[in-house]
Short mmCIF file of C-alpha atoms and ligand atoms in Angstrom, two decimals:
data_model
loop_
_atom_site.label_atom_id
_atom_site.label_comp_id
_atom_site.label_asym_id
_atom_site.label_seq_id
_atom_site.Cartn_x
_atom_site.Cartn_y
_atom_site.Cartn_z
CA MET A 1 15.91 -12.18 -8.48
CA LYS A 2 11.90 -12.43 -8.72
CA LEU A 3 10.90 -9.41 -7.46
CA MET A 4 7.24 -8.40 -6.71
CA PHE A 5 5.40 -5.07 -5.71
CA LEU A 6 2.16 -4.75 -3.49
CA GLY A 7 0.53 -1.73 -2.89
CA ALA A 8 -3.04 0.38 -3.34
CA PRO A 9 -4.00 1.43 -6.19
CA GLY A 10 -0.81 4.83 -6.68
CA ALA A 11 0.92 3.54 -4.26
CA GLY A 12 3.69 4.09 -6.13
CA LYS A 13 4.03 0.10 -7.36
CA GLY A 14 3.84 0.54 -11.24
CA THR A 15 7.02 4.36 -10.84
CA GLN A 16 9.07 2.18 -8.64
CA ALA A 17 9.19 -1.13 -10.68
CA GLU A 18 10.29 1.35 -13.75
CA VAL A 19 13.24 1.87 -11.58
CA VAL A 20 13.99 -1.17 -10.70
CA SER A 21 14.14 -2.59 -13.72
CA GLU A 22 16.43 -0.42 -14.72
CA ARG A 23 18.27 -0.72 -12.04
CA TYR A 24 19.13 -4.98 -12.17
CA ASN A 25 17.66 -4.58 -15.58
CA ILE A 26 15.24 -7.01 -15.47
CA PRO A 27 12.18 -6.75 -16.75
CA ALA A 28 8.64 -4.82 -15.09
CA ILE A 29 5.61 -7.13 -16.05
CA SER A 30 2.33 -5.20 -15.71
CA THR A 31 -0.89 -7.42 -15.91
CA GLY A 32 -2.78 -3.58 -16.45
CA ALA A 33 -0.72 -1.92 -18.61
CA LEU A 34 -0.94 -5.94 -20.28
CA LEU A 35 -4.74 -5.16 -20.17
CA ARG A 36 -4.39 -1.64 -21.03
CA GLU A 37 -2.72 -2.47 -24.26
CA ALA A 38 -5.48 -5.12 -25.66
CA MET A 39 -8.00 -2.68 -24.79
CA ALA A 40 -5.68 -0.59 -27.33
CA ASN A 41 -5.23 -3.26 -29.42
CA GLY A 42 -9.30 -3.65 -29.75
CA THR A 43 -8.26 -7.89 -28.70
CA GLU A 44 -11.23 -10.27 -27.58
CA LEU A 45 -9.16 -9.91 -24.54
CA GLY A 46 -9.25 -6.30 -24.25
CA MET A 47 -13.05 -5.96 -25.20
CA LYS A 48 -13.69 -8.89 -22.43
CA ALA A 49 -11.85 -6.95 -19.81
CA LYS A 50 -12.83 -3.30 -20.94
CA SER A 51 -16.22 -3.71 -18.56
CA TYR A 52 -14.41 -4.61 -15.44
CA ILE A 53 -11.70 -2.30 -15.71
CA ASP A 54 -13.30 1.16 -16.02
CA GLY A 55 -15.55 -0.36 -13.48
CA GLY A 56 -13.20 -0.70 -11.07
CA ALA A 57 -13.07 -4.31 -10.63
CA LEU A 58 -10.72 -6.65 -10.99
CA VAL A 59 -10.65 -8.96 -14.28
CA PRO A 60 -11.31 -12.60 -13.74
CA ASP A 61 -8.57 -14.23 -11.80
CA ASP A 62 -8.27 -17.54 -15.15
CA VAL A 63 -7.35 -14.24 -17.03
CA VAL A 64 -5.06 -12.53 -16.03
CA ILE A 65 -3.32 -16.00 -15.13
CA GLY A 66 -3.64 -16.75 -18.44
CA ILE A 67 -1.99 -13.26 -19.86
CA ILE A 68 1.14 -14.17 -16.49
CA LYS A 69 1.60 -17.74 -17.70
CA GLU A 70 2.04 -16.29 -21.49
CA ARG A 71 4.74 -13.89 -20.58
CA LEU A 72 6.61 -15.36 -17.79
CA VAL A 73 8.12 -17.81 -20.55
CA ALA A 74 9.35 -15.66 -22.56
CA ASP A 75 13.37 -15.21 -22.93
CA ASP A 76 13.43 -11.76 -20.92
CA CYS A 77 12.29 -12.93 -18.25
CA LYS A 78 15.05 -16.29 -17.23
CA ASN A 79 17.33 -13.87 -15.06
CA GLY A 80 14.00 -12.98 -12.99
CA PHE A 81 11.62 -10.51 -13.17
CA ILE A 82 9.00 -7.42 -11.66
CA LEU A 83 5.74 -8.20 -11.04
CA ASP A 84 3.92 -5.26 -10.76
CA GLY A 85 -0.53 -5.59 -9.96
CA PHE A 86 0.00 -9.44 -9.88
CA PRO A 87 -0.98 -11.27 -8.02
CA ARG A 88 -4.27 -9.27 -6.93
CA THR A 89 -5.44 -12.12 -5.01
CA VAL A 90 -5.22 -15.28 -2.78
CA ALA A 91 -6.58 -17.52 -5.65
CA GLN A 92 -3.43 -15.57 -8.23
CA ALA A 93 -0.84 -15.85 -5.48
CA LYS A 94 -1.55 -19.78 -5.34
CA ALA A 95 -1.15 -19.87 -8.86
CA LEU A 96 2.09 -18.60 -9.41
CA ASP A 97 3.01 -21.46 -6.30
CA GLU A 98 1.66 -24.33 -8.36
CA MET A 99 3.09 -23.15 -11.69
CA ASP A 100 6.90 -22.41 -8.99
CA ILE A 101 7.44 -19.50 -9.00
CA LYS A 102 9.15 -18.75 -6.12
CA MET A 103 9.86 -14.92 -5.32
CA ASP A 104 13.17 -13.67 -4.03
CA GLY A 105 11.15 -10.19 -2.19
CA VAL A 106 8.20 -8.93 -2.07
CA VAL A 107 8.30 -4.93 -1.34
CA SER A 108 4.43 -3.76 -0.21
CA ILE A 109 3.83 0.07 -0.30
CA GLU A 110 2.16 1.45 2.31
CA VAL A 111 0.02 4.48 1.60
CA GLU A 112 -3.01 6.05 3.43
CA ASP A 113 -6.04 6.10 1.73
CA ASP A 114 -6.53 9.66 1.78
CA ALA A 115 -3.31 10.00 0.07
CA ILE A 116 -4.56 7.55 -2.03
CA ILE A 117 -7.26 9.19 -3.37
CA ARG A 118 -5.21 13.05 -3.83
CA ARG A 119 -2.36 11.22 -5.65
CA LEU A 120 -4.81 8.74 -8.37
CA GLY A 121 -6.91 12.74 -9.07
CA GLY A 122 -3.37 13.82 -10.52
CA ARG A 123 -2.32 10.69 -12.53
CA ARG A 124 -2.11 11.32 -15.92
CA LEU A 125 -1.33 8.47 -18.37
CA CYS A 126 0.07 9.36 -22.33
CA GLY A 127 -2.53 8.27 -24.39
CA LYS A 128 -0.06 6.94 -26.86
CA CYS A 129 2.83 5.49 -25.86
CA GLY A 130 0.80 4.83 -22.23
CA SER A 131 4.25 6.31 -19.79
CA SER A 132 2.61 8.05 -16.85
CA TYR A 133 3.38 10.94 -15.11
CA HIS A 134 1.33 13.18 -12.46
CA VAL A 135 0.68 16.82 -12.12
CA ASP A 136 2.41 17.24 -9.00
CA TYR A 137 4.50 14.95 -7.99
CA LYS A 138 5.94 13.70 -11.56
CA PRO A 139 4.52 16.59 -14.23
CA THR A 140 5.71 16.51 -17.54
CA ALA A 141 8.04 19.65 -19.00
CA VAL A 142 5.19 20.58 -21.06
CA ALA A 143 1.82 20.54 -19.28
CA GLY A 144 -0.16 17.76 -20.85
CA VAL A 145 2.35 16.44 -23.13
CA CYS A 146 4.59 13.72 -22.69
CA ASP A 147 8.41 13.63 -22.16
CA LYS A 148 8.99 10.50 -24.10
CA CYS A 149 6.56 10.67 -27.18
CA GLY A 150 5.10 14.21 -28.01
CA GLY A 151 1.29 12.16 -27.12
CA GLU A 152 -1.38 13.26 -25.37
CA LEU A 153 -2.34 13.06 -22.16
CA ILE A 154 -4.99 11.52 -20.78
CA THR A 155 -7.03 10.30 -17.81
CA ARG A 156 -7.18 7.34 -17.41
CA ALA A 157 -10.96 6.19 -17.30
CA ASP A 158 -10.61 3.97 -13.90
CA ASP A 159 -8.76 6.94 -12.14
CA LYS A 160 -11.89 9.06 -12.10
CA PRO A 161 -13.41 9.52 -8.42
CA GLU A 162 -16.10 7.51 -8.69
CA VAL A 163 -14.33 4.66 -9.49
CA ILE A 164 -11.28 5.57 -7.06
CA LYS A 165 -13.70 4.83 -4.05
CA SER A 166 -14.13 0.41 -5.24
CA ARG A 167 -10.82 0.41 -6.70
CA LEU A 168 -9.44 0.87 -2.90
CA ASP A 169 -12.48 -1.26 -1.48
CA VAL A 170 -11.02 -3.95 -3.76
CA TYR A 171 -7.60 -3.45 -3.28
CA HIS A 172 -8.08 -3.78 0.92
CA GLU A 173 -10.90 -7.14 0.52
CA GLN A 174 -8.77 -9.08 -2.42
CA THR A 175 -5.35 -8.07 -2.43
CA GLU A 176 -3.80 -6.51 0.75
CA PRO A 177 -4.68 -10.15 2.75
CA LEU A 178 -1.43 -11.26 0.39
CA LYS A 179 0.54 -9.77 2.49
CA ASP A 180 -0.20 -12.25 5.29
CA PHE A 181 -0.02 -14.74 2.66
CA TYR A 182 3.57 -13.75 1.73
CA ALA A 183 4.96 -12.33 5.47
CA ALA A 184 4.17 -16.49 6.11
CA LYS A 185 6.89 -17.19 3.55
CA GLY A 186 9.13 -14.61 5.23
CA VAL A 187 9.72 -12.60 2.38
CA LEU A 188 7.78 -9.63 2.71
CA LYS A 189 9.40 -6.46 2.70
CA PRO A 190 7.41 -3.72 3.90
CA VAL A 191 8.19 -0.18 3.04
CA ILE A 192 6.51 3.18 3.85
CA GLY A 193 5.71 5.32 0.13
CA GLN A 194 7.02 8.51 0.99
CA GLU A 195 5.74 12.24 -0.74
CA LYS A 196 8.90 11.91 -2.71
CA ILE A 197 8.97 9.65 -5.73
CA GLU A 198 13.01 9.47 -4.80
CA ASP A 199 12.80 8.99 -1.51
CA THR A 200 10.04 6.22 -1.64
CA THR A 201 12.76 5.07 -3.99
CA ALA A 202 16.01 4.93 -2.11
CA LEU A 203 13.86 2.60 1.06
CA THR A 204 12.45 0.37 -2.15
CA ILE A 205 16.47 -0.35 -3.00
CA ALA A 206 17.49 -0.36 0.47
CA ALA A 207 14.76 -3.22 0.86
CA ILE A 208 16.01 -5.21 -2.01
CA GLU A 209 19.26 -5.27 -1.28
CA SER A 210 18.79 -6.14 1.99
CA ILE A 211 17.74 -9.64 -0.15
CA ARG A 212 20.32 -9.50 -2.42
CA GLY A 213 22.40 -9.66 0.87
P1 AMP B 1 -2.87 -1.01 -13.00
O1 AMP B 1 -2.56 -0.83 -14.21
O2 AMP B 1 -2.04 -2.17 -12.47
O3 AMP B 1 -3.39 -0.18 -12.13
O4 AMP B 1 -4.54 -2.28 -13.86
C1 AMP B 1 -5.50 -1.63 -13.67
C2 AMP B 1 -7.02 -2.61 -14.29
O5 AMP B 1 -6.15 -3.72 -14.22
C3 AMP B 1 -6.70 -2.64 -12.24
O6 AMP B 1 -7.86 -2.01 -11.90
C4 AMP B 1 -8.18 -4.66 -12.82
O7 AMP B 1 -8.96 -4.04 -13.40
C5 AMP B 1 -7.35 -4.90 -13.73
N1 AMP B 1 -5.89 -5.78 -13.50
C6 AMP B 1 -4.71 -5.71 -13.23
N2 AMP B 1 -4.03 -6.16 -12.58
C7 AMP B 1 -4.93 -7.24 -12.22
C8 AMP B 1 -5.05 -8.48 -11.57
N3 AMP B 1 -3.82 -9.27 -11.18
N4 AMP B 1 -6.17 -9.11 -11.51
C9 AMP B 1 -7.50 -8.40 -11.85
N5 AMP B 1 -7.24 -7.62 -12.51
C10 AMP B 1 -6.23 -7.02 -12.64
#
């Protein structure tokens, strides 16, 4: 099964992708996570991406298309995968078409902008293993400490209030048109993002089960 999550930054794509990945035993592939890993490792790719990411802009299409091409040929993608945060532009979606990759379902998590702004402000990330948390919606057992590895929690540079607005603008201008793109292919499954993570999960699973028939 090939699935994709669409939605504004902070809509819950990554969180839901993690749950769906475990449930259906297919890898969740996040271009954002791959780029952050490259930045943490100080690779050429990471250094190239940093200024775009920290400023809330999109990394150029050719760079992310290259990353995704390389990742999708890995063995663990044979039985399917979940794309989280790719594509973000129509050009990226067309690149998937050119690779002959046909999505079975595109789950679009719908969350209003004002809720996104509240959510992103409380989002935290483990500086060591990359696990994601939220001070209200997904708190750690011990404040500021990762449940999984004991690492210190940090706020992503691009979750700072001044950057959030640009990321939302970018989403509306460049990524939201993908809803029409996939609706025209008959694979779009809108899910209304709920306050509680598990409620969104229930709707997401129902949408995926409707695809599986
Ligand atoms: P995310 O973790 O999905 O919120 O991504 C964090 C940042 O990485 C985004 O704000 C972009 O700067 C960059 N990024 C991730 N995925 C893409 C993509 N498909 N196209 C362009 N930039 C991306």
